[in-house]
XYZ file of C-alpha atoms in Angstrom:
758
model
C -0.437 -0.167 0.485
C 3.306 2.599 1.232
C 4.384 1.545 -2.323
C 1.152 2.272 -4.138
C 0.954 5.657 -2.466
C 4.052 6.677 -3.376
C 3.460 6.382 -6.782
C 0.057 7.701 -6.947
C 1.362 11.179 -5.069
C 4.871 10.878 -7.772
C 2.654 10.780 -10.580
C -0.241 13.519 -8.930
C 2.818 16.142 -7.550
C 2.734 18.951 -10.530
C 5.238 19.129 -12.622
C 6.745 23.217 -11.262
C 9.827 23.654 -13.808
C 10.447 21.775 -17.051
C 13.767 19.578 -16.519
C 16.572 21.477 -18.108
C 16.703 19.490 -21.224
C 13.495 20.410 -22.245
C 12.977 23.723 -21.497
C 12.992 25.563 -24.759
C 15.542 28.647 -25.231
C 14.414 31.548 -26.246
C 15.854 31.841 -30.253
C 15.852 35.776 -29.829
C 17.685 38.031 -26.832
C 15.000 40.281 -27.678
C 13.030 42.646 -29.772
C 12.338 46.382 -30.067
C 10.229 48.238 -31.406
C 9.872 51.706 -33.160
C 6.369 53.284 -33.147
C 7.144 56.506 -33.789
C 8.150 58.635 -31.063
C 7.929 55.596 -29.198
C 10.282 52.986 -27.875
C 9.144 49.209 -26.768
C 12.015 46.550 -25.968
C 10.263 42.994 -24.741
C 13.452 40.416 -23.434
C 13.113 36.955 -21.980
C 13.503 37.419 -18.305
C 13.863 34.544 -15.643
C 12.580 31.153 -16.148
C 8.612 31.462 -18.956
C 9.041 35.083 -18.143
C 9.587 38.660 -20.455
C 10.677 41.855 -19.440
C 8.669 44.422 -21.065
C 9.830 48.799 -20.951
C 8.415 51.278 -23.305
C 9.338 54.860 -22.947
C 8.718 58.337 -25.277
C 11.175 59.944 -26.884
C 14.275 57.730 -25.302
C 15.566 54.628 -24.398
C 15.403 54.157 -21.127
C 18.880 54.325 -19.125
C 19.348 51.113 -16.767
C 19.389 53.631 -13.785
C 15.437 53.504 -12.649
C 14.567 52.631 -9.456
C 14.060 49.302 -9.739
C 13.228 45.660 -7.935
C 14.221 43.741 -10.013
C 17.336 41.113 -10.259
C 19.083 40.999 -13.365
C 21.087 38.811 -13.402
C 17.732 36.741 -11.859
C 17.985 33.944 -9.385
C 16.971 31.342 -12.538
C 16.541 31.933 -16.574
C 17.477 34.565 -18.873
C 18.964 37.957 -17.701
C 17.377 41.215 -19.956
C 21.330 42.242 -20.437
C 20.712 45.759 -20.539
C 19.017 46.893 -23.813
C 20.100 43.844 -26.144
C 17.499 43.000 -28.874
C 18.018 40.839 -32.085
C 14.717 41.364 -33.377
C 14.514 45.184 -34.873
C 10.152 45.643 -35.802
C 9.518 48.618 -37.608
C 6.588 51.404 -37.156
C 3.801 48.472 -37.124
C 5.786 45.615 -37.175
C 6.066 41.937 -35.767
C 8.060 39.947 -33.536
C 8.046 36.594 -31.658
C 9.420 34.968 -28.987
C 9.180 32.322 -27.145
C 10.913 31.698 -23.736
C 10.472 28.301 -22.283
C 5.932 28.000 -21.847
C 5.646 31.711 -22.513
C 5.099 33.166 -26.413
C 5.171 36.956 -26.462
C 4.098 37.769 -30.132
C 4.084 41.679 -31.442
C 1.099 41.802 -33.695
C 0.996 44.818 -35.946
C 2.680 47.235 -32.904
C 0.524 45.081 -30.401
C 1.127 42.894 -28.209
C 0.125 39.683 -26.766
C 0.991 36.877 -24.635
C 0.152 33.196 -24.958
C 0.978 29.784 -22.611
C 2.058 27.067 -25.041
C 0.409 23.836 -23.409
C 1.571 20.046 -23.382
C 0.058 19.080 -27.332
C 1.922 22.310 -28.275
C -1.053 24.484 -28.480
C -1.217 27.745 -28.103
C -3.632 30.047 -24.983
C -3.667 33.405 -24.952
C -3.399 34.830 -22.076
C -3.403 38.471 -21.750
C -2.717 41.057 -24.667
C -2.635 44.971 -25.317
C -6.471 45.751 -24.862
C -7.636 46.730 -27.955
C -11.925 47.630 -29.549
C -13.076 49.775 -32.257
C -13.008 53.096 -30.238
C -11.019 52.366 -27.100
C -7.811 54.722 -26.291
C -4.312 53.625 -27.254
C -3.622 50.438 -24.955
C -0.029 52.291 -24.550
C -0.932 55.751 -23.476
C 0.930 58.601 -22.355
C 0.607 61.960 -20.919
C 3.845 64.270 -21.054
C 4.552 66.271 -17.835
C 5.737 69.897 -19.788
C 8.308 70.725 -17.369
C 10.880 67.250 -17.114
C 11.117 63.710 -18.682
C 8.225 62.236 -16.638
C 4.748 61.626 -17.850
C 1.970 60.016 -16.949
C 1.542 56.241 -18.497
C -1.762 54.130 -18.641
C -1.731 50.441 -19.739
C -4.457 48.778 -20.540
C -4.398 44.384 -20.824
C -7.644 42.372 -21.637
C -8.939 40.428 -19.103
C -12.236 38.010 -19.068
C -15.122 38.978 -17.523
C -15.033 35.583 -15.122
C -11.329 36.206 -14.274
C -9.770 36.104 -11.292
C -7.294 38.220 -10.058
C -4.772 37.563 -6.146
C -2.391 39.676 -4.825
C -1.950 44.099 -4.961
C -0.404 43.520 -1.463
C -1.622 44.706 1.529
C -4.933 47.223 1.475
C -5.934 49.761 4.455
C -7.488 48.661 7.731
C -10.460 47.677 7.598
C -12.866 47.051 5.526
C -11.462 45.114 2.563
C -12.659 41.545 3.113
C -10.985 40.288 0.311
C -9.072 37.521 -1.945
C -10.365 37.996 -5.849
C -9.902 41.917 -6.317
C -11.654 41.626 -9.754
C -13.424 44.843 -9.615
C -12.147 46.883 -7.696
C -9.420 50.252 -7.836
C -6.286 49.494 -6.269
C -4.628 53.016 -4.829
C -0.864 52.475 -5.245
C 0.737 54.512 -2.624
C 2.121 53.361 1.173
C 0.465 54.921 4.419
C 0.354 53.346 7.734
C -1.678 49.446 7.239
C -1.673 50.159 3.061
C 1.167 48.953 1.367
C -0.253 47.965 -2.264
C 2.001 46.126 -4.321
C 1.987 46.533 -7.902
C 2.222 42.478 -9.050
C -1.034 40.251 -9.238
C -2.003 36.517 -10.310
C -4.697 35.815 -12.404
C -6.515 32.138 -12.191
C -5.263 31.677 -16.067
C -1.594 30.826 -14.686
C -0.049 34.045 -15.082
C 1.505 36.950 -13.018
C 2.218 40.368 -13.889
C 4.365 42.828 -12.191
C 4.911 46.467 -12.755
C 8.175 47.694 -11.846
C 6.683 50.881 -10.848
C 7.161 52.381 -7.669
C 5.204 55.583 -7.649
C 1.609 56.665 -6.832
C -0.597 55.386 -9.808
C -3.581 52.781 -9.592
C -4.541 49.549 -10.712
C -8.338 49.371 -11.824
C -9.136 45.519 -12.798
C -12.108 46.271 -14.961
C -14.568 43.816 -16.587
C -12.987 42.985 -20.084
C -9.426 44.571 -19.235
C -6.496 45.621 -16.677
C -6.121 48.771 -16.965
C -2.509 50.521 -14.661
C -1.921 54.104 -13.884
C 1.658 55.220 -13.019
C 1.181 58.692 -12.212
C 4.878 59.889 -13.021
C 7.260 57.760 -14.661
C 9.848 57.515 -17.707
C 9.732 53.709 -18.095
C 6.583 51.885 -18.330
C 8.373 48.809 -16.760
C 6.409 45.176 -16.695
C 7.341 41.861 -15.863
C 4.306 38.282 -16.968
C 5.180 34.822 -16.308
C 3.722 31.838 -17.006
C 2.455 28.602 -15.561
C -0.135 25.755 -15.559
C -3.565 26.542 -14.445
C -3.593 26.654 -10.461
C -0.096 26.003 -9.902
C 0.985 29.398 -8.310
C 3.565 28.332 -6.845
C 5.255 28.141 -9.343
C 4.403 31.800 -10.256
C 5.984 32.182 -7.059
C 8.763 30.535 -7.623
C 9.572 32.394 -11.283
C 8.694 35.974 -10.006
C 10.575 35.819 -6.986
C 13.788 34.269 -9.127
C 13.466 38.042 -10.518
C 12.554 39.833 -7.579
C 14.280 38.304 -4.918
C 14.215 35.543 -2.437
C 13.237 35.809 1.485
C 16.305 34.705 3.687
C 15.549 31.984 6.214
C 14.999 34.108 9.557
C 17.135 33.486 12.798
C 15.667 30.700 15.070
C 14.703 32.760 17.484
C 12.501 34.931 15.402
C 10.428 32.744 14.640
C 8.889 32.244 18.338
C 7.377 34.403 21.188
C 7.483 38.032 20.565
C 6.938 40.907 23.591
C 6.132 44.276 22.806
C 3.877 47.164 24.343
C 3.601 50.516 23.405
C 5.353 51.686 25.089
C 8.249 50.777 27.850
C 9.649 53.266 28.994
C 12.497 53.242 30.765
C 15.545 50.130 31.640
C 14.153 48.656 35.212
C 10.763 47.930 33.186
C 12.717 45.617 31.036
C 14.708 44.162 33.512
C 11.611 43.589 35.271
C 9.945 42.390 32.809
C 12.654 39.219 31.854
C 12.630 38.585 35.272
C 8.914 38.367 35.177
C 9.125 35.907 32.246
C 12.446 33.961 33.756
C 9.463 33.501 37.100
C 6.684 32.186 35.305
C 8.554 30.118 32.886
C 6.800 31.639 29.755
C 9.565 31.333 26.729
C 10.263 34.581 24.985
C 12.382 35.075 22.043
C 12.394 38.525 21.058
C 11.765 41.708 23.588
C 11.182 45.430 22.257
C 11.583 49.007 23.121
C 9.029 51.238 21.292
C 9.305 54.179 20.394
C 9.972 57.447 23.020
C 12.981 56.008 24.214
C 14.809 59.184 22.662
C 15.144 62.347 24.043
C 14.366 63.945 20.757
C 13.388 62.478 16.553
C 15.935 61.868 14.732
C 18.551 61.149 17.843
C 18.501 56.785 17.227
C 19.619 56.754 20.378
C 18.906 55.876 24.398
C 17.865 58.909 26.896
C 20.140 58.348 29.099
C 18.034 59.907 32.067
C 16.390 56.858 31.641
C 18.117 54.133 29.850
C 21.786 54.693 31.733
C 23.162 51.434 29.938
C 22.112 49.813 27.411
C 24.394 46.657 27.105
C 24.139 46.354 30.678
C 20.390 45.767 29.671
C 20.999 43.470 27.011
C 23.124 41.489 28.803
C 19.983 41.005 31.616
C 17.522 39.909 29.598
C 19.605 37.597 27.346
C 21.008 36.230 30.772
C 17.246 35.763 32.289
C 15.555 34.786 29.287
C 17.586 33.945 26.570
C 15.886 36.208 24.404
C 17.108 39.006 21.878
C 15.929 42.148 21.624
C 14.770 45.142 19.395
C 14.906 48.805 19.526
C 12.673 51.273 17.165
C 13.868 53.557 14.845
C 11.532 56.305 13.062
C 12.481 58.550 9.810
C 11.221 61.586 10.859
C 14.047 64.367 12.775
C 12.943 67.600 15.216
C 15.079 70.721 15.174
C 16.859 69.896 18.979
C 18.188 66.217 17.944
C 21.676 65.844 17.446
C 21.360 64.791 14.233
C 19.776 67.716 13.217
C 22.901 70.170 11.901
C 24.708 67.902 10.520
C 22.010 66.359 8.697
C 21.205 70.063 7.390
C 24.672 70.581 6.324
C 24.949 67.155 3.995
C 21.969 67.401 2.736
C 20.733 64.273 4.327
C 17.166 64.876 4.764
C 14.026 65.073 2.568
C 13.064 68.038 0.675
C 9.795 69.644 0.535
C 8.461 71.211 -3.095
C 7.905 75.047 -0.901
C 11.156 74.296 0.197
C 11.613 73.727 3.956
C 11.955 70.160 4.164
C 8.869 70.248 7.192
C 6.924 67.185 5.540
C 4.649 66.687 9.085
C 4.187 67.094 12.794
C 3.695 65.004 15.382
C 2.678 65.569 18.977
C 3.355 69.373 17.880
C 6.735 69.280 16.974
C 7.776 69.656 13.369
C 9.828 67.152 11.850
C 11.589 66.289 8.627
C 13.036 62.984 6.978
C 16.049 61.159 6.651
C 16.235 60.232 2.998
C 16.986 57.028 3.119
C 17.038 57.045 -0.666
C 20.487 58.747 -0.402
C 23.423 56.587 0.328
C 25.144 58.842 2.680
C 21.737 59.478 4.374
C 21.513 55.186 4.858
C 25.321 55.516 6.019
C 24.930 58.266 8.470
C 22.213 56.510 10.172
C 23.791 52.568 10.641
C 26.373 55.166 12.272
C 24.270 56.549 14.726
C 22.364 52.827 15.159
C 25.469 50.950 15.491
C 27.097 53.331 18.088
C 23.675 53.214 19.793
C 22.236 49.990 19.672
C 24.093 47.326 17.782
C 26.931 47.755 19.631
C 25.238 47.100 22.727
C 23.912 43.826 22.198
C 20.791 45.155 20.558
C 20.969 43.421 16.847
C 17.364 43.720 16.039
C 15.689 46.854 14.423
C 12.131 48.627 14.208
C 11.714 51.202 10.950
C 8.144 52.242 11.740
C 6.510 54.945 10.587
C 9.194 55.198 7.627
C 5.951 54.351 4.866
C 7.820 58.217 2.641
C 5.848 61.601 1.936
C 4.528 62.556 5.296
C 5.179 60.710 9.016
C 3.777 57.527 8.391
C -0.124 58.093 7.339
C -1.974 59.525 5.194
C -3.292 62.942 6.857
C -0.702 64.783 8.053
C -0.069 66.577 11.888
C 0.185 63.203 13.377
C -0.669 62.973 16.702
C -2.620 66.005 17.350
C -6.190 65.133 16.870
C -8.245 66.541 15.564
C -5.873 68.631 13.740
C -6.080 65.440 11.498
C -9.100 65.830 10.415
C -8.005 69.505 7.849
C -7.558 68.037 4.668
C -4.016 69.295 3.635
C -3.447 67.323 0.484
C 0.035 65.075 1.426
C 3.554 66.962 1.344
C 5.428 67.697 -2.178
C 8.431 65.761 -0.247
C 11.371 64.885 -2.606
C 13.984 62.967 -2.392
C 18.472 61.851 -3.339
C 16.066 59.434 -5.239
C 13.063 61.216 -7.426
C 10.198 62.570 -6.075
C 7.391 61.093 -3.655
C 5.038 60.777 -6.381
C 7.573 58.948 -8.803
C 9.439 56.775 -6.481
C 7.864 57.101 -2.612
C 7.483 53.494 -2.427
C 11.175 52.722 -2.562
C 11.848 55.183 0.741
C 10.714 52.357 2.735
C 12.163 49.695 1.343
C 15.763 51.982 1.213
C 15.282 52.117 4.771
C 15.523 48.069 5.119
C 18.300 48.212 2.894
C 19.946 50.485 5.200
C 19.612 48.458 8.052
C 20.897 45.605 5.226
C 23.950 47.691 4.656
C 24.767 48.369 8.116
C 24.326 44.253 9.541
C 26.333 43.072 6.006
C 28.988 45.651 6.552
C 29.306 45.071 10.409
C 29.566 41.290 10.189
C 30.849 40.424 6.940
C 28.009 38.898 6.064
C 27.714 38.162 2.221
C 24.928 40.261 0.574
C 23.723 37.283 -0.918
C 23.888 35.030 2.180
C 20.750 33.189 2.291
C 20.098 33.268 6.027
C 20.351 35.961 8.443
C 21.428 36.413 11.589
C 19.334 39.343 12.818
C 15.915 41.272 11.294
C 14.527 44.190 10.813
C 10.497 45.040 10.822
C 9.000 47.184 8.948
C 5.519 48.399 8.166
C 6.080 49.357 4.658
C 7.642 47.967 1.589
C 8.308 47.737 -2.300
C 8.516 44.162 -3.900
C 11.660 42.979 -3.653
C 11.864 43.566 0.339
C 11.597 40.009 0.317
C 15.125 39.681 -0.243
C 15.794 41.708 3.307
C 16.304 40.066 6.485
C 13.677 41.721 7.433
C 9.928 41.042 7.525
C 6.310 43.407 7.190
C 3.840 44.094 9.778
C 0.248 45.135 8.863
C 0.376 48.536 10.864
C -2.523 49.595 12.899
C -5.146 47.853 12.973
C -8.879 48.351 15.672
C -9.029 45.487 17.545
C -12.813 44.166 16.529
C -13.156 40.414 15.467
C -14.627 41.725 12.249
C -10.755 42.835 11.751
C -9.218 39.554 12.961
C -10.879 37.982 10.311
C -9.994 40.984 7.686
C -6.060 39.988 8.399
C -6.360 36.608 6.645
C -7.461 38.554 3.349
C -5.034 40.785 3.990
C -1.951 37.946 5.278
C -3.264 35.977 2.186
C -3.249 38.806 -0.243
C 0.482 40.371 0.397
C 1.776 36.785 0.563
C 0.356 36.418 -2.974
C 2.702 39.101 -3.583
C 5.859 37.783 -3.091
C 6.241 38.840 0.877
C 5.362 35.860 3.178
C 7.279 37.405 6.454
C 4.406 38.558 7.019
C 2.230 39.138 11.215
C -0.194 41.399 12.522
C -0.105 43.587 16.391
C -2.265 40.544 18.308
C -4.985 41.553 19.254
C -4.806 45.179 16.993
C -3.728 48.466 17.904
C -6.483 50.166 18.899
C -9.987 49.756 20.851
C -9.016 46.919 22.727
C -10.732 47.156 26.350
C -8.497 44.237 28.615
C -10.451 45.129 31.450
C -13.724 43.902 30.239
C -14.508 40.181 29.247
C -15.544 40.950 25.328
C -11.772 42.085 25.194
C -10.089 39.438 26.895
C -11.791 37.099 24.970
C -10.629 39.334 21.820
C -7.601 38.967 22.907
C -7.489 35.148 23.646
C -8.736 33.905 20.100
C -6.397 36.560 17.941
C -3.748 35.083 20.109
C -4.803 31.431 18.968
C -4.376 32.729 14.934
C -0.678 33.940 15.742
C -0.139 30.328 16.542
C -0.239 29.864 12.795
C 1.688 32.875 11.414
C 4.551 33.146 9.480
C 6.064 34.739 12.712
C 3.908 35.522 16.128
C 4.420 39.312 17.044
C 2.655 41.391 19.678
C 0.974 44.406 18.887
C -0.643 47.380 19.940
C -4.173 47.939 21.575
C -5.965 51.436 22.910
C -8.926 50.788 25.643
C -10.832 53.348 26.289
C -9.151 54.514 29.297
C -6.343 55.996 26.602
C -4.173 53.167 27.017
C -2.746 51.543 24.198
C -2.698 47.224 24.803
C -0.701 45.564 22.059
C -0.788 42.058 20.959
C 2.106 39.944 19.245
C 3.950 39.751 16.070
C 4.825 37.365 13.725
C 4.695 34.731 16.339
C 3.411 37.457 19.212
C 3.954 41.296 19.337
C 2.539 42.970 22.335
C 2.543 47.052 22.690
C 1.416 49.417 25.192
C 1.157 53.319 24.855
C -0.286 56.557 26.325
C -0.507 58.985 23.720
C -0.129 62.216 25.266
C 3.556 63.991 24.829
C 5.451 60.745 25.202
C 9.369 61.664 25.996
C 10.414 61.565 29.502
C 6.955 61.177 31.304
C 7.071 58.954 34.326
C 4.092 56.580 33.802
C 3.917 56.693 29.694
C 1.731 53.913 30.487
C 0.203 51.485 33.102
C -2.075 49.749 30.927
C -0.769 45.808 31.177
C -0.197 43.524 27.934
C 1.825 40.734 29.209
C 0.068 37.380 28.743
C -0.118 37.013 32.827
C -2.377 40.575 32.030
C -5.706 38.537 31.264
C -6.974 37.062 33.792
C -5.473 33.370 35.429
C -8.241 31.382 33.251
C -7.152 33.174 29.960
C -2.808 33.049 31.331
C -2.938 29.232 31.052
C -4.646 29.218 27.625
C -1.836 32.005 26.334
C 1.069 29.413 27.814
C -0.537 26.326 26.056
C -0.600 28.333 22.799
C 3.060 29.716 23.536
C 4.123 26.236 23.863
C 2.287 25.338 20.914
C 4.011 27.316 18.497
C 7.358 26.723 20.614
C 6.339 22.823 19.059
C 5.598 23.716 15.952
C 9.277 25.981 15.277
C 10.684 23.115 13.102
C 7.587 22.863 10.649
C 7.407 27.051 10.557
C 11.581 27.007 9.926
C 11.151 23.944 7.113
C 8.799 26.293 5.851
C 10.702 29.462 5.589
C 13.441 27.236 4.385
C 11.360 26.325 0.907
C 10.548 29.889 1.010
C 13.591 30.506 0.532
C 15.146 27.731 -1.719
C 11.270 27.985 -3.751
C 9.313 30.786 -3.234
C 6.494 29.303 -1.885
C 4.539 31.190 0.047
C 3.505 30.205 3.878
C 0.348 31.770 4.338
C -1.973 30.665 1.187
C -5.594 31.126 0.771
C -7.945 28.080 -0.465
C -7.363 28.840 -4.018
C -3.774 27.630 -3.604
C -3.936 24.433 -3.355
C -7.957 23.128 -4.340
C -9.185 25.327 -6.971
C -8.805 22.679 -9.075
C -10.198 19.751 -7.050
C -13.188 21.629 -5.286
C -15.613 23.686 -7.328
C -16.554 24.989 -3.944
C -13.338 26.473 -3.708
C -13.092 28.328 -6.441
C -16.115 29.807 -6.828
C -16.454 30.635 -2.921
C -13.564 32.680 -4.405
C -14.433 34.308 -6.870
C -16.968 35.819 -4.885
C -15.184 36.161 -1.688
C -17.101 34.284 0.401
C -16.476 33.721 4.007
C -16.534 30.314 4.291
C -13.502 30.535 2.230
C -12.294 33.425 2.124
C -11.879 33.522 6.338
C -9.855 30.557 6.013
C -6.233 29.414 5.318
C -3.755 27.112 4.828
C -0.691 27.219 6.823
C 2.161 25.619 4.562
C 2.655 23.431 2.283
C 5.180 20.625 1.432
C 4.773 18.708 -2.245
C 7.700 15.878 -1.204
C 7.464 12.421 -2.367
C 5.747 10.740 0.948
C 3.898 13.157 2.856
C 2.423 16.271 2.597
C 1.686 17.575 5.946
C -0.198 20.771 5.682
C -2.653 23.518 8.207
C -5.837 24.575 7.858
C -6.424 27.640 10.001
C -9.766 28.553 10.582
C -9.981 31.562 13.743
C -12.886 31.937 15.487
C -14.972 35.770 14.581
C -17.471 35.868 16.994
C -17.802 36.694 19.955
C -19.497 34.100 22.352
C -19.460 31.158 20.661
C -18.820 27.613 20.990
C -18.272 26.126 17.661
C -16.971 27.270 14.883
C -18.478 25.950 11.025
C -15.595 24.892 9.416
C -15.206 24.061 5.009
C -12.841 21.433 4.596
C -12.004 21.325 0.847
C -12.276 18.604 -1.355
C -9.287 16.386 -1.323
C -7.689 15.309 -5.093
C -4.700 12.765 -6.697
C -1.684 14.930 -4.407
C -3.309 13.845 -1.191
C -4.342 10.781 -1.761
C -5.138 8.174 1.077
C -5.044 11.409 3.296
C -7.755 12.115 5.081
C -8.252 15.966 6.868
C -7.346 15.088 10.470
C -8.909 17.758 13.705
C -5.872 19.033 15.413
C -7.202 18.867 19.175
C -8.755 15.878 19.040
C -7.523 13.755 15.870
C -10.985 12.648 14.730
C -11.048 12.005 11.084
C -13.377 13.953 8.884
C -12.745 11.999 5.205
C -11.965 13.558 2.167
C -13.404 16.444 3.178
C -15.834 19.079 0.697
C -18.143 19.379 3.137
C -18.622 21.940 6.160
C -18.449 20.876 9.602
C -19.124 21.670 13.771
C -16.719 21.709 15.750
C -15.778 22.779 19.100
C -14.259 25.875 19.615
C -13.265 26.857 22.988
C -10.472 28.948 23.594
C -8.121 27.167 23.880
C -8.945 25.379 20.654
C -8.992 27.092 17.586
C -10.223 25.655 14.875
C -7.049 23.597 13.032
C -6.939 20.847 10.858
C -3.698 19.226 9.820
C -3.399 16.415 6.372
C -0.535 13.568 6.700
C 0.676 12.799 10.490
C 0.776 15.220 13.844
C 4.479 13.525 14.311
C 5.936 14.742 10.449
C 4.152 18.247 11.397
C 5.608 18.840 14.760
C 8.852 17.216 14.002
C 9.676 18.919 11.149
C 9.398 16.442 8.752
C 8.019 17.540 5.252
């Protein structure tokens, strides 16, 4: 029987990448289409992929802001602007790269997948109708070389699109983005990314880090870039339903997540905020005495004296090195410290940054882009290599050299101080509808390059890690990590992870974060987490607030990383929960520096009552039991790009019609569940299905178990807590869901999962 199942599974496994001997190598290096004043370059790029660059009046320089790795990790390089086919005005040309064909016919571009029988399937082409605008449309900016570009691609009426990054908290409960307009700019909780996968078997990425939008209309998808000098996009193809191969090919041209250090996979304790050194050492002692494992302790914002100091306020943090050593001795945990990009005039670094031109400027000339709690602020210009070096020198001197090796990049969303509005921290002034500042960087404008600002903040930390520790930039593992609230495509190749920003503390938001997480993962970023319990609105003095926190905590066990986040209660305090594995923060929002009691709101595991403490310790213990499994998932992510937090469509859209149709309709019965990891191995294929409880006071949960296919031959769905066998799926089952038992089901054997034998 074992041999029979072995053969069946081997036959059923998807063939992700053709064998090297069978791969159809491109016969041409590229096509150049000269269309009057327009130039279009089309080149094979990566496996089964093409890169297309369109400009007006002049060729691309090759120095434009870019998330691409060129040469890619796998497959052919675009090799500058190399091309062997010149297509004249209204000309033609065809290239095949693997199983993807690009055809230029009368100047218009179409993309086809080559099927196993040799036929071609149209995936998408430049949209054209009798009276439609040009598929490639440009509006020139008269004062410079930049222009607005509008590109339109055909779409099927029932086509589904997945990805586009992280949408703002807290109303977007969608996995399928068809019919939506996606605004492309970053602010707190809104990290939209210009990448999407189609259920037809292709992925598109527009290599544009500026403001714009994506319009997923009924018959066409239109991309609008507000300010650019080149329209640069990538497309790759795979068999229908093989999203893992799409991600493998996409991350080969944008980079893969290095495997994180083991400690980051465990419990992370943060609070907004611990306001002096004694609080941290007392906290570590309590974790030690309670025998609760903790892997990371975080010092949140305003541990500095002035914004832009990037150092501890020595009056309340007198000996950071001794503090870090004591935390390590008591708990074995590492430490992380928050850094903001804002600089106020009283900062010890302000004059030097001004004199050296290392601050972003504003079109009005002052450089003031926002204010926080009544203090005007400027932004360090992390797009400037000299500014990144300056920042790292301060971080090394103040923290890294003293044993605090991990950094939390907060508020660095770009443009203003992290929000869509200005006058941050000054209610009700934030309601005044000022336009966002016209911030200008070393790299370019906020409108044209703003998404690179947080990305290059991540790079500042990465460069510092590499230079100080002599780490090879191409290393596939990390010793230290940064946490960021914002990023751009390709941010996954840094030793960094993303969290979903400042979310509301409600049950519906708990569920909304599932659709957020799987959408980020479909955009190439699996190293993701959230504030467990939400950021704002949790009243920890009520039974309802405690129940929400424990429910959210249970979901955190099954996230890629577990981080405790922040919560604002009616007492005007912020009690934050966990990240990745867990994060917890707490904060008092009046003027925050040097207050003797910046926050008295507890959020540690023992703060929710004795009965809940028992449950939270049980969940923490389970997370540490799962670390071998999570570690293997991250190793597979690094090798192949296979995402960790997966919508059900990823693995079951071909075998389960209900999953397919429910995903199309964004039915909560399917999109509020997720798969935590998958691994297509030969003998076993263990996976976890997680169905968090998103209602107050319920004791049971209806869970949809997808219908299993040939790849899971011989397996059945089993309940994590009771091991009860629920068969091959394709049905809704009702299970008990007490607070200490988040509904989870597994395939394979529990032993293999806990041992990481995948």
